[in-house]
PDB file of C-alpha atoms in Angstrom:
ATOM      1  CA  MET Y   1       0.000   0.000   0.000  1.00  0.00           C
ATOM      2  CA  LYS Y   2       1.602   3.237  -1.164  1.00  0.00           C
ATOM      3  CA  ILE Y   3       0.809   6.462   0.681  1.00  0.00           C
ATOM      4  CA  VAL Y   4       1.780  10.128   0.559  1.00  0.00           C
ATOM      5  CA  ILE Y   5       1.834  12.418   3.607  1.00  0.00           C
ATOM      6  CA  VAL Y   6       1.133  16.119   3.057  1.00  0.00           C
ATOM      7  CA  GLU Y   7       2.240  17.976   6.193  1.00  0.00           C
ATOM      8  CA  ASP Y   8       4.263  21.173   6.603  1.00  0.00           C
ATOM      9  CA  GLU Y   9       5.294  20.577  10.232  1.00  0.00           C
ATOM     10  CA  PRO Y  10       8.203  18.087  10.279  1.00  0.00           C
ATOM     11  CA  LEU Y  11       7.511  16.847  13.811  1.00  0.00           C
ATOM     12  CA  ALA Y  12       3.840  16.288  13.042  1.00  0.00           C
ATOM     13  CA  GLY Y  13       4.809  14.511   9.812  1.00  0.00           C
ATOM     14  CA  ASP Y  14       7.259  12.288  11.670  1.00  0.00           C
ATOM     15  CA  ALA Y  15       4.658  11.417  14.292  1.00  0.00           C
ATOM     16  CA  LEU Y  16       2.011  10.600  11.681  1.00  0.00           C
ATOM     17  CA  GLU Y  17       4.378   8.461   9.625  1.00  0.00           C
ATOM     18  CA  GLU Y  18       5.500   6.596  12.720  1.00  0.00           C
ATOM     19  CA  LEU Y  19       1.908   5.913  13.759  1.00  0.00           C
ATOM     20  CA  VAL Y  20       0.839   4.763  10.289  1.00  0.00           C
ATOM     21  CA  LEU Y  21       3.774   2.353   9.977  1.00  0.00           C
ATOM     22  CA  LYS Y  22       3.186   1.098  13.494  1.00  0.00           C
ATOM     23  CA  LEU Y  23      -0.399   0.208  12.598  1.00  0.00           C
ATOM     24  CA  ARG Y  24       0.398  -0.930   9.054  1.00  0.00           C
ATOM     25  CA  PRO Y  25       4.058  -1.988   8.657  1.00  0.00           C
ATOM     26  CA  ASP Y  26       3.375  -3.030   5.053  1.00  0.00           C
ATOM     27  CA  TYR Y  27       2.478   0.536   4.019  1.00  0.00           C
ATOM     28  CA  GLU Y  28       5.115   2.415   2.027  1.00  0.00           C
ATOM     29  CA  VAL Y  29       5.512   6.188   2.341  1.00  0.00           C
ATOM     30  CA  LEU Y  30       6.315   7.376  -1.171  1.00  0.00           C
ATOM     31  CA  GLU Y  31       6.746  11.049  -0.341  1.00  0.00           C
ATOM     32  CA  ARG Y  32       6.477  13.677   2.375  1.00  0.00           C
ATOM     33  CA  ILE Y  33       5.111  16.911   0.899  1.00  0.00           C
ATOM     34  CA  GLU Y  34       5.331  20.201   2.808  1.00  0.00           C
ATOM     35  CA  SER Y  35       3.615  22.820   0.636  1.00  0.00           C
ATOM     36  CA  VAL Y  36       0.885  23.372  -1.928  1.00  0.00           C
ATOM     37  CA  GLU Y  37       3.468  24.225  -4.585  1.00  0.00           C
ATOM     38  CA  GLU Y  38       5.453  21.067  -3.897  1.00  0.00           C
ATOM     39  CA  GLY Y  39       2.255  19.007  -3.899  1.00  0.00           C
ATOM     40  CA  ILE Y  40       1.088  20.339  -7.254  1.00  0.00           C
ATOM     41  CA  GLU Y  41       4.457  19.520  -8.807  1.00  0.00           C
ATOM     42  CA  TRP Y  42       4.632  16.030  -7.267  1.00  0.00           C
ATOM     43  CA  PHE Y  43       1.092  14.916  -8.148  1.00  0.00           C
ATOM     44  CA  ASP Y  44       1.478  16.321 -11.649  1.00  0.00           C
ATOM     45  CA  THR Y  45       4.585  14.203 -12.330  1.00  0.00           C
ATOM     46  CA  HIS Y  46       3.972  10.975 -10.378  1.00  0.00           C
ATOM     47  CA  ASP Y  47       1.449   8.177 -10.378  1.00  0.00           C
ATOM     48  CA  ALA Y  48      -1.185   8.551  -7.683  1.00  0.00           C
ATOM     49  CA  PRO Y  49      -0.614   6.669  -4.420  1.00  0.00           C
ATOM     50  CA  ASN Y  50      -3.263   4.437  -2.904  1.00  0.00           C
ATOM     51  CA  LEU Y  51      -4.001   6.904  -0.116  1.00  0.00           C
ATOM     52  CA  ILE Y  52      -3.115  10.472   0.957  1.00  0.00           C
ATOM     53  CA  PHE Y  53      -2.886  11.801   4.499  1.00  0.00           C
ATOM     54  CA  CYS Y  54      -3.292  15.530   3.992  1.00  0.00           C
ATOM     55  CA  ASP Y  55      -3.051  18.493   6.340  1.00  0.00           C
ATOM     56  CA  ILE Y  56      -5.406  21.296   5.317  1.00  0.00           C
ATOM     57  CA  HIS Y  57      -3.450  24.365   6.372  1.00  0.00           C
ATOM     58  CA  LEU Y  58       0.009  24.415   4.731  1.00  0.00           C
ATOM     59  CA  SER Y  59       2.732  27.046   4.810  1.00  0.00           C
ATOM     60  CA  ASP Y  60       1.737  28.534   1.444  1.00  0.00           C
ATOM     61  CA  GLY Y  61      -2.037  28.085   1.502  1.00  0.00           C
ATOM     62  CA  ARG Y  62      -4.858  25.547   1.726  1.00  0.00           C
ATOM     63  CA  SER Y  63      -4.183  22.054   0.441  1.00  0.00           C
ATOM     64  CA  PHE Y  64      -7.470  22.276  -1.491  1.00  0.00           C
ATOM     65  CA  GLU Y  65      -5.538  24.234  -4.124  1.00  0.00           C
ATOM     66  CA  MET Y  66      -3.749  21.026  -5.154  1.00  0.00           C
ATOM     67  CA  TRP Y  67      -7.072  19.484  -6.218  1.00  0.00           C
ATOM     68  CA  ARG Y  68      -7.889  22.602  -8.199  1.00  0.00           C
ATOM     69  CA  GLU Y  69      -4.592  22.576 -10.085  1.00  0.00           C
ATOM     70  CA  VAL Y  70      -4.029  18.882 -10.790  1.00  0.00           C
ATOM     71  CA  LYS Y  71      -6.184  15.769 -11.055  1.00  0.00           C
ATOM     72  CA  ILE Y  72      -5.625  13.704  -7.917  1.00  0.00           C
ATOM     73  CA  ASP Y  73      -7.415  10.395  -8.273  1.00  0.00           C
ATOM     74  CA  CYS Y  74      -6.922   8.730  -4.921  1.00  0.00           C
ATOM     75  CA  PRO Y  75      -8.667   8.733  -1.543  1.00  0.00           C
ATOM     76  CA  VAL Y  76      -7.676  11.226   1.136  1.00  0.00           C
ATOM     77  CA  ILE Y  77      -7.761  11.365   4.922  1.00  0.00           C
ATOM     78  CA  PHE Y  78      -7.639  15.012   6.006  1.00  0.00           C
ATOM     79  CA  THR Y  79      -5.837  16.164   9.132  1.00  0.00           C
ATOM     80  CA  THR Y  80      -5.997  19.550  10.843  1.00  0.00           C
ATOM     81  CA  ALA Y  81      -5.452  21.273  14.163  1.00  0.00           C
ATOM     82  CA  TYR Y  82      -8.708  23.244  13.820  1.00  0.00           C
ATOM     83  CA  ASN Y  83     -12.054  21.757  14.751  1.00  0.00           C
ATOM     84  CA  GLN Y  84     -14.433  24.501  13.602  1.00  0.00           C
ATOM     85  CA  TYR Y  85     -14.304  23.686   9.900  1.00  0.00           C
ATOM     86  CA  ALA Y  86     -16.695  21.747   7.686  1.00  0.00           C
ATOM     87  CA  ILE Y  87     -16.279  18.465   9.533  1.00  0.00           C
ATOM     88  CA  GLU Y  88     -19.407  16.822   8.194  1.00  0.00           C
ATOM     89  CA  ALA Y  89     -18.474  17.664   4.593  1.00  0.00           C
ATOM     90  CA  PHE Y  90     -15.061  16.079   5.103  1.00  0.00           C
ATOM     91  CA  LYS Y  91     -16.484  12.972   6.756  1.00  0.00           C
ATOM     92  CA  VAL Y  92     -19.042  12.430   4.017  1.00  0.00           C
ATOM     93  CA  ASN Y  93     -16.824  13.229   1.043  1.00  0.00           C
ATOM     94  CA  SER Y  94     -13.387  12.002   2.051  1.00  0.00           C
ATOM     95  CA  VAL Y  95     -12.343   8.799   3.762  1.00  0.00           C
ATOM     96  CA  ASP Y  96     -12.114  10.589   7.105  1.00  0.00           C
ATOM     97  CA  TYR Y  97     -11.124  13.726   9.007  1.00  0.00           C
ATOM     98  CA  LEU Y  98      -8.618  13.544  11.872  1.00  0.00           C
ATOM     99  CA  LEU Y  99      -8.141  16.285  14.433  1.00  0.00           C
ATOM    100  CA  LYS Y 100      -4.597  16.967  15.632  1.00  0.00           C
ATOM    101  CA  PRO Y 101      -2.937  15.776  17.758  1.00  0.00           C
ATOM    102  CA  ILE Y 102      -3.819  12.531  16.021  1.00  0.00           C
ATOM    103  CA  LYS Y 103      -4.702   9.683  18.357  1.00  0.00           C
ATOM    104  CA  GLU Y 104      -3.693   6.153  17.507  1.00  0.00           C
ATOM    105  CA  GLU Y 105      -7.206   4.759  17.952  1.00  0.00           C
ATOM    106  CA  GLU Y 106      -8.695   7.426  15.645  1.00  0.00           C
ATOM    107  CA  LEU Y 107      -6.050   6.768  13.011  1.00  0.00           C
ATOM    108  CA  GLN Y 108      -6.749   3.035  13.294  1.00  0.00           C
ATOM    109  CA  LYS Y 109     -10.458   3.638  12.680  1.00  0.00           C
ATOM    110  CA  ALA Y 110      -9.735   5.841   9.661  1.00  0.00           C
ATOM    111  CA  ILE Y 111      -7.428   3.261   8.101  1.00  0.00           C
ATOM    112  CA  GLU Y 112      -9.936   0.489   8.738  1.00  0.00           C
ATOM    113  CA  LYS Y 113     -12.652   2.598   7.139  1.00  0.00           C
ATOM    114  CA  TYR Y 114     -10.481   3.134   4.062  1.00  0.00           C
ATOM    115  CA  GLU Y 115      -9.631  -0.569   3.803  1.00  0.00           C
ATOM    116  CA  SER Y 116     -13.295  -1.565   4.094  1.00  0.00           C
ATOM    117  CA  LEU Y 117     -14.531   0.692   1.299  1.00  0.00           C
ATOM    118  CA  HIS Y 118     -15.183  -0.826  -2.113  1.00  0.00           C
ATOM    119  CA  LYS Y 119     -13.636   0.647  -5.242  1.00  0.00           C
ATOM    120  CA  GLU Y 120     -16.978   2.114  -6.333  1.00  0.00           C
ATOM    121  CA  ALA Y 121     -17.476   3.852  -2.978  1.00  0.00           C
ATOM    122  CA  LEU Y 122     -13.969   5.324  -3.052  1.00  0.00           C
ATOM    123  CA  SER Y 123     -14.505   6.577  -6.591  1.00  0.00           C
ATOM    124  CA  SER Y 124     -17.759   8.249  -5.558  1.00  0.00           C
ATOM    125  CA  GLU Y 125     -16.127   9.924  -2.554  1.00  0.00           C
ATOM    126  CA  MET Y 126     -13.274  11.274  -4.696  1.00  0.00           C
ATOM    127  CA  LYS Y 127     -15.749  12.688  -7.218  1.00  0.00           C
ATOM    128  CA  ASN Y 128     -17.812  14.342  -4.472  1.00  0.00           C
ATOM    129  CA  LEU Y 129     -14.702  15.812  -2.878  1.00  0.00           C
ATOM    130  CA  ARG Y 130     -13.549  17.337  -6.174  1.00  0.00           C
ATOM    131  CA  ASN Y 131     -17.008  18.852  -6.689  1.00  0.00           C
ATOM    132  CA  LEU Y 132     -17.012  20.358  -3.203  1.00  0.00           C
ATOM    133  CA  ILE Y 133     -13.572  21.892  -3.673  1.00  0.00           C
ATOM    134  CA  GLU Y 134     -14.335  23.213  -7.158  1.00  0.00           C
ATOM    135  CA  ASN Y 135     -17.496  24.867  -5.832  1.00  0.00           C
ATOM    136  CA  SER Y 136     -15.615  26.300  -2.825  1.00  0.00           C
ATOM    137  CA  VAL Y 137     -17.977  24.658  -0.324  1.00  0.00           C
ATOM    138  CA  LEU Y 138     -15.110  23.462   1.842  1.00  0.00           C
ATOM    139  CA  GLU Y 139     -13.335  26.801   1.612  1.00  0.00           C
ATOM    140  CA  ARG Y 140     -16.421  28.560   2.933  1.00  0.00           C
ATOM    141  CA  GLY Y 141     -16.598  26.134   5.843  1.00  0.00           C
ATOM    142  CA  TYR Y 142     -12.883  26.418   6.414  1.00  0.00           C
ATOM    143  CA  ARG Y 143     -12.359  29.733   8.147  1.00  0.00           C
ATOM    144  CA  GLU Y 144      -9.895  30.458  10.898  1.00  0.00           C
ATOM    145  CA  VAL Y 145     -12.479  32.563  12.675  1.00  0.00           C
ATOM    146  CA  LYS Y 146     -11.009  35.241  14.919  1.00  0.00           C
ATOM    147  CA  THR Y 147     -12.844  35.495  18.231  1.00  0.00           C
ATOM    148  CA  ARG Y 148     -11.116  38.419  19.945  1.00  0.00           C
ATOM    149  CA  PHE Y 149      -8.723  41.321  19.472  1.00  0.00           C
ATOM    150  CA  MET Y 150      -6.045  42.744  21.724  1.00  0.00           C
ATOM    151  CA  VAL Y 151      -6.137  46.552  21.726  1.00  0.00           C
ATOM    152  CA  LYS Y 152      -4.180  49.226  23.563  1.00  0.00           C
ATOM    153  CA  THR Y 153      -5.783  52.064  25.461  1.00  0.00           C
ATOM    154  CA  GLY Y 154      -3.223  54.301  27.093  1.00  0.00           C
ATOM    155  CA  GLN Y 155      -0.717  51.987  28.736  1.00  0.00           C
ATOM    156  CA  VAL Y 156      -3.275  49.217  29.158  1.00  0.00           C
ATOM    157  CA  ILE Y 157      -3.794  46.297  26.787  1.00  0.00           C
ATOM    158  CA  LYS Y 158      -7.287  44.849  26.828  1.00  0.00           C
ATOM    159  CA  SER Y 159      -9.118  42.041  25.092  1.00  0.00           C
ATOM    160  CA  ILE Y 160     -12.259  42.707  23.045  1.00  0.00           C
ATOM    161  CA  SER Y 161     -14.495  39.870  21.866  1.00  0.00           C
ATOM    162  CA  THR Y 162     -15.652  40.047  18.251  1.00  0.00           C
ATOM    163  CA  SER Y 163     -19.229  39.996  19.556  1.00  0.00           C
ATOM    164  CA  GLU Y 164     -18.521  43.431  21.086  1.00  0.00           C
ATOM    165  CA  VAL Y 165     -17.347  44.900  17.753  1.00  0.00           C
ATOM    166  CA  ALA Y 166     -19.875  47.010  15.866  1.00  0.00           C
ATOM    167  CA  TYR Y 167     -17.595  47.559  12.871  1.00  0.00           C
ATOM    168  CA  PHE Y 168     -14.065  48.106  11.624  1.00  0.00           C
ATOM    169  CA  ILE Y 169     -13.543  51.315   9.708  1.00  0.00           C
ATOM    170  CA  ALA Y 170     -10.570  52.730   7.802  1.00  0.00           C
ATOM    171  CA  GLU Y 171      -9.859  56.380   8.509  1.00  0.00           C
ATOM    172  CA  GLU Y 172      -6.821  58.453   7.588  1.00  0.00           C
ATOM    173  CA  GLY Y 173      -4.578  55.487   6.928  1.00  0.00           C
ATOM    174  CA  VAL Y 174      -5.456  53.441  10.023  1.00  0.00           C
ATOM    175  CA  VAL Y 175      -8.093  50.813  10.781  1.00  0.00           C
ATOM    176  CA  LEU Y 176     -10.239  51.394  13.842  1.00  0.00           C
ATOM    177  CA  LEU Y 177     -12.219  48.859  15.855  1.00  0.00           C
ATOM    178  CA  VAL Y 178     -15.435  50.501  17.055  1.00  0.00           C
ATOM    179  CA  ASN Y 179     -17.369  48.681  19.761  1.00  0.00           C
ATOM    180  CA  PHE Y 180     -21.079  48.977  20.474  1.00  0.00           C
ATOM    181  CA  LYS Y 181     -20.384  51.608  23.134  1.00  0.00           C
ATOM    182  CA  GLY Y 182     -18.805  53.800  20.468  1.00  0.00           C
ATOM    183  CA  ASN Y 183     -15.262  53.392  21.787  1.00  0.00           C
ATOM    184  CA  ARG Y 184     -12.593  53.403  19.065  1.00  0.00           C
ATOM    185  CA  PHE Y 185      -9.321  51.455  19.081  1.00  0.00           C
ATOM    186  CA  VAL Y 186      -6.548  51.203  16.496  1.00  0.00           C
ATOM    187  CA  VAL Y 187      -5.911  47.632  15.261  1.00  0.00           C
ATOM    188  CA  ASN Y 188      -2.918  46.402  13.291  1.00  0.00           C
ATOM    189  CA  TYR Y 189      -4.896  44.743  10.524  1.00  0.00           C
ATOM    190  CA  THR Y 190      -6.003  45.783   7.072  1.00  0.00           C
ATOM    191  CA  LEU Y 191      -9.658  45.453   6.179  1.00  0.00           C
ATOM    192  CA  ASP Y 192      -8.704  42.701   3.711  1.00  0.00           C
ATOM    193  CA  GLN Y 193      -7.071  40.726   6.527  1.00  0.00           C
ATOM    194  CA  LEU Y 194     -10.072  41.251   8.787  1.00  0.00           C
ATOM    195  CA  GLU Y 195     -12.506  40.173   6.074  1.00  0.00           C
ATOM    196  CA  ALA Y 196     -10.594  36.895   5.726  1.00  0.00           C
ATOM    197  CA  GLN Y 197     -10.489  36.197   9.473  1.00  0.00           C
ATOM    198  CA  LEU Y 198     -13.949  37.203  10.687  1.00  0.00           C
ATOM    199  CA  ASP Y 199     -17.063  35.034  10.774  1.00  0.00           C
ATOM    200  CA  PRO Y 200     -18.831  35.723   7.429  1.00  0.00           C
ATOM    201  CA  GLN Y 201     -22.226  35.195   9.042  1.00  0.00           C
ATOM    202  CA  MET Y 202     -21.498  37.976  11.552  1.00  0.00           C
ATOM    203  CA  PHE Y 203     -19.424  40.443   9.480  1.00  0.00           C
ATOM    204  CA  PHE Y 204     -19.749  41.847   5.954  1.00  0.00           C
ATOM    205  CA  ARG Y 205     -17.310  43.921   3.894  1.00  0.00           C
ATOM    206  CA  ALA Y 206     -19.658  46.776   3.083  1.00  0.00           C
ATOM    207  CA  ASN Y 207     -17.212  48.908   1.098  1.00  0.00           C
ATOM    208  CA  ARG Y 208     -13.546  49.860   0.924  1.00  0.00           C
ATOM    209  CA  GLN Y 209     -13.733  51.595   4.314  1.00  0.00           C
ATOM    210  CA  LEU Y 210     -16.051  49.360   6.331  1.00  0.00           C
ATOM    211  CA  VAL Y 211     -16.458  45.819   7.679  1.00  0.00           C
ATOM    212  CA  VAL Y 212     -19.695  45.760   9.658  1.00  0.00           C
ATOM    213  CA  ASN Y 213     -21.275  43.508  12.288  1.00  0.00           C
ATOM    214  CA  ILE Y 214     -24.825  42.485  11.388  1.00  0.00           C
ATOM    215  CA  GLU Y 215     -26.004  43.662  14.818  1.00  0.00           C
ATOM    216  CA  ALA Y 216     -24.813  47.218  14.063  1.00  0.00           C
ATOM    217  CA  VAL Y 217     -27.091  47.530  11.005  1.00  0.00           C
ATOM    218  CA  LYS Y 218     -30.210  49.317  12.215  1.00  0.00           C
ATOM    219  CA  GLU Y 219     -31.726  50.431   8.922  1.00  0.00           C
ATOM    220  CA  VAL Y 220     -31.132  49.981   5.190  1.00  0.00           C
ATOM    221  CA  THR Y 221     -32.712  52.292   2.644  1.00  0.00           C
ATOM    222  CA  PRO Y 222     -32.519  52.521  -1.169  1.00  0.00           C
ATOM    223  CA  TYR Y 223     -29.989  55.010  -2.481  1.00  0.00           C
ATOM    224  CA  PHE Y 224     -29.059  56.388  -5.885  1.00  0.00           C
ATOM    225  CA  LYS Y 225     -28.401  54.021  -8.811  1.00  0.00           C
ATOM    226  CA  GLY Y 226     -29.237  50.779  -7.023  1.00  0.00           C
ATOM    227  CA  ARG Y 227     -27.051  51.445  -4.012  1.00  0.00           C
ATOM    228  CA  LEU Y 228     -28.041  51.026  -0.360  1.00  0.00           C
ATOM    229  CA  TYR Y 229     -27.653  53.540   2.448  1.00  0.00           C
ATOM    230  CA  LEU Y 230     -26.765  52.136   5.888  1.00  0.00           C
ATOM    231  CA  LEU Y 231     -27.860  53.497   9.218  1.00  0.00           C
ATOM    232  CA  LEU Y 232     -25.466  52.080  11.785  1.00  0.00           C
ATOM    233  CA  GLU Y 233     -25.392  52.194  15.552  1.00  0.00           C
ATOM    234  CA  PRO Y 234     -23.154  53.638  16.809  1.00  0.00           C
ATOM    235  CA  ALA Y 235     -23.116  56.112  13.928  1.00  0.00           C
ATOM    236  CA  PRO Y 236     -19.768  56.498  12.100  1.00  0.00           C
ATOM    237  CA  ASP Y 237     -18.422  59.752  10.730  1.00  0.00           C
ATOM    238  CA  GLY Y 238     -19.682  60.157   7.173  1.00  0.00           C
ATOM    239  CA  ASP Y 239     -22.233  58.243   5.100  1.00  0.00           C
ATOM    240  CA  GLN Y 240     -21.867  54.506   4.583  1.00  0.00           C
ATOM    241  CA  VAL Y 241     -23.154  53.143   1.288  1.00  0.00           C
ATOM    242  CA  ILE Y 242     -23.308  49.682  -0.284  1.00  0.00           C
ATOM    243  CA  SER Y 243     -22.539  49.681  -4.017  1.00  0.00           C
ATOM    244  CA  SER Y 244     -25.096  48.380  -6.511  1.00  0.00           C
ATOM    245  CA  GLY Y 245     -22.773  45.459  -7.246  1.00  0.00           C
ATOM    246  CA  LYS Y 246     -22.801  44.350  -3.600  1.00  0.00           C
ATOM    247  CA  ALA Y 247     -26.411  45.216  -2.833  1.00  0.00           C
ATOM    248  CA  ASN Y 248     -27.896  41.772  -3.518  1.00  0.00           C
ATOM    249  CA  ALA Y 249     -25.157  39.956  -1.586  1.00  0.00           C
ATOM    250  CA  PHE Y 250     -25.664  42.332   1.334  1.00  0.00           C
ATOM    251  CA  LYS Y 251     -29.427  41.750   1.409  1.00  0.00           C
ATOM    252  CA  GLU Y 252     -28.881  37.986   1.280  1.00  0.00           C
ATOM    253  CA  TRP Y 253     -26.409  38.276   4.167  1.00  0.00           C
ATOM    254  CA  LEU Y 254     -28.942  40.209   6.259  1.00  0.00           C
ATOM    255  CA  ASP Y 255     -31.516  37.493   5.604  1.00  0.00           C
ATOM    256  CA  MET Y 256     -29.297  34.519   6.626  1.00  0.00           C
TER     257      MET Y 256
END
């Protein structure tokens, strides 16, 4: 049985390989891959193994990108240190999903599940997995959601939960966190970075200056040329408008 391990942390890769070979001494590790770029190159130039053990979060991106770039026709057991992602999607559409640190008994169950599946079932799971990745379903479920921010006020550093944040707003070259009490704190993030790290059900990138919490939206009214005017609480300086191109997505987000 030929396997490939995709893991960017050497110690974690060593531990996984040791566990796999302990449980299945007849397995052969063909390659240890540490990045998306390396994975794309390897799978594009080598025959597929029988099974892949694949970390999701690699040093240069999500391992899903490998499936987008090359055709990988073999089953996969995903591994990750994060438990808030689309676990059910992984369990249904890959052989299994293992949460780090990987326990021997869980690895044993995953291997046994793989070995018990018929060729037709494996083929169906691989097809479903490719469809999920191509349609970005797993990417949407896979968010490293930020739950709090450390901010400085005077000489004091305090923690603010994301549930306390009304919005993030860019003003005069800095990004400010504004809580529901109207207090403003400088944060060392760009709005692009915040958009990628915040819960998309709670926060929406309204425009180039604003990422808003759904609870801060008190009123939405039609504006010129298909745009939307936002009434927020607490009120920011200046008008906040949703472009016509984002208007439908914003209304769908409000109606989640």
